[in-house]
mmCIF file of C-alpha atoms in Angstrom:
data_model
loop_
_atom_site.group_PDB
_atom_site.id
_atom_site.type_symbol
_atom_site.label_atom_id
_atom_site.label_comp_id
_atom_site.label_asym_id
_atom_site.label_seq_id
_atom_site.Cartn_x
_atom_site.Cartn_y
_atom_site.Cartn_z
ATOM 1 C CA MET G 1 -21.325 -240.944 -55.582
ATOM 2 C CA LYS G 2 -23.976 -239.550 -57.889
ATOM 3 C CA GLU G 3 -26.102 -242.678 -57.490
ATOM 4 C CA LEU G 4 -26.153 -241.986 -53.744
ATOM 5 C CA ASP G 5 -26.804 -238.250 -54.216
ATOM 6 C CA LEU G 6 -23.401 -237.381 -52.777
ATOM 7 C CA PHE G 7 -21.935 -234.257 -54.331
ATOM 8 C CA GLU G 8 -19.134 -233.282 -51.983
ATOM 9 C CA ILE G 9 -15.892 -234.997 -50.983
ATOM 10 C CA ASN G 10 -12.792 -234.154 -48.975
ATOM 11 C CA LEU G 11 -9.482 -235.730 -50.049
ATOM 12 C CA LEU G 12 -6.996 -236.405 -47.285
ATOM 13 C CA LYS G 13 -3.435 -237.587 -47.696
ATOM 14 C CA PHE G 14 -2.626 -241.052 -46.407
ATOM 15 C CA HIS G 15 -0.731 -241.179 -43.143
ATOM 16 C CA ARG G 16 1.182 -243.898 -41.324
ATOM 17 C CA LEU G 17 0.141 -243.159 -37.748
ATOM 18 C CA GLY G 18 -0.944 -246.761 -37.196
ATOM 19 C CA ALA G 19 2.377 -248.279 -38.272
ATOM 20 C CA THR G 20 3.808 -248.529 -34.747
ATOM 21 C CA LYS G 21 0.762 -250.452 -33.527
ATOM 22 C CA TRP G 22 1.325 -253.045 -36.230
ATOM 23 C CA GLU G 23 4.995 -253.303 -35.272
ATOM 24 C CA GLN G 24 4.101 -253.701 -31.573
ATOM 25 C CA MET G 25 1.871 -256.624 -32.506
ATOM 26 C CA GLY G 26 4.720 -258.199 -34.458
ATOM 27 C CA LYS G 27 2.987 -257.680 -37.781
ATOM 28 C CA THR G 28 4.241 -256.122 -40.985
ATOM 29 C CA TYR G 29 2.644 -252.833 -41.922
ATOM 30 C CA GLU G 30 2.168 -253.359 -45.654
ATOM 31 C CA TYR G 31 1.809 -249.670 -46.500
ATOM 32 C CA MET G 32 5.107 -248.530 -44.962
ATOM 33 C CA ALA G 33 6.926 -248.658 -48.307
ATOM 34 C CA HIS G 34 4.314 -246.622 -50.160
ATOM 35 C CA GLY G 35 5.300 -243.077 -50.972
ATOM 36 C CA ASP G 36 3.478 -239.968 -49.951
ATOM 37 C CA MET G 37 0.877 -238.467 -52.259
ATOM 38 C CA THR G 38 2.215 -235.432 -54.054
ATOM 39 C CA GLU G 39 0.322 -232.165 -54.140
ATOM 40 C CA GLU G 40 0.168 -232.458 -57.926
ATOM 41 C CA ARG G 41 -1.514 -235.873 -57.708
ATOM 42 C CA MET G 42 -3.986 -234.581 -55.126
ATOM 43 C CA GLU G 43 -4.880 -231.760 -57.514
ATOM 44 C CA GLU G 44 -5.312 -234.248 -60.384
ATOM 45 C CA LEU G 45 -7.721 -236.277 -58.272
ATOM 46 C CA GLN G 46 -9.543 -233.128 -57.240
ATOM 47 C CA GLN G 47 -9.982 -232.145 -60.885
ATOM 48 C CA MET G 48 -11.479 -235.555 -61.699
ATOM 49 C CA TYR G 49 -14.254 -234.899 -59.168
ATOM 50 C CA LEU G 50 -14.723 -231.290 -60.237
ATOM 51 C CA ASP G 51 -15.131 -232.444 -63.854
ATOM 52 C CA GLU G 52 -18.064 -234.552 -62.638
ATOM 53 C CA ASN G 53 -19.622 -231.556 -60.827
ATOM 54 C CA ILE G 54 -18.703 -232.956 -57.431
ATOM 55 C CA ALA G 55 -17.343 -230.397 -54.971
ATOM 56 C CA CYS G 56 -13.907 -231.585 -53.912
ATOM 57 C CA TYR G 57 -11.649 -230.176 -51.218
ATOM 58 C CA ILE G 58 -8.069 -231.106 -50.397
ATOM 59 C CA GLY G 59 -6.903 -231.485 -46.801
ATOM 60 C CA ASP G 60 -8.393 -229.095 -44.276
ATOM 61 C CA ASN G 61 -9.261 -226.528 -46.950
ATOM 62 C CA THR G 62 -13.025 -227.002 -46.651
ATOM 63 C CA PRO G 63 -16.015 -224.705 -46.096
ATOM 64 C CA PHE G 64 -17.303 -226.962 -43.316
#
């Protein structure tokens, strides 16, 4: 991100809204078995960015 002069990121939790479309097409949605991201893990990821002086927001908690 720094190489591209990007200093702000918004982390969003993964969702499975597209799963039914895959099922309708007769395909297996490979991410269905993956668990949801915990709030603690989201905060860990946020801290990794903050440690690198990159503004990081979780979910819709953003100034923009």
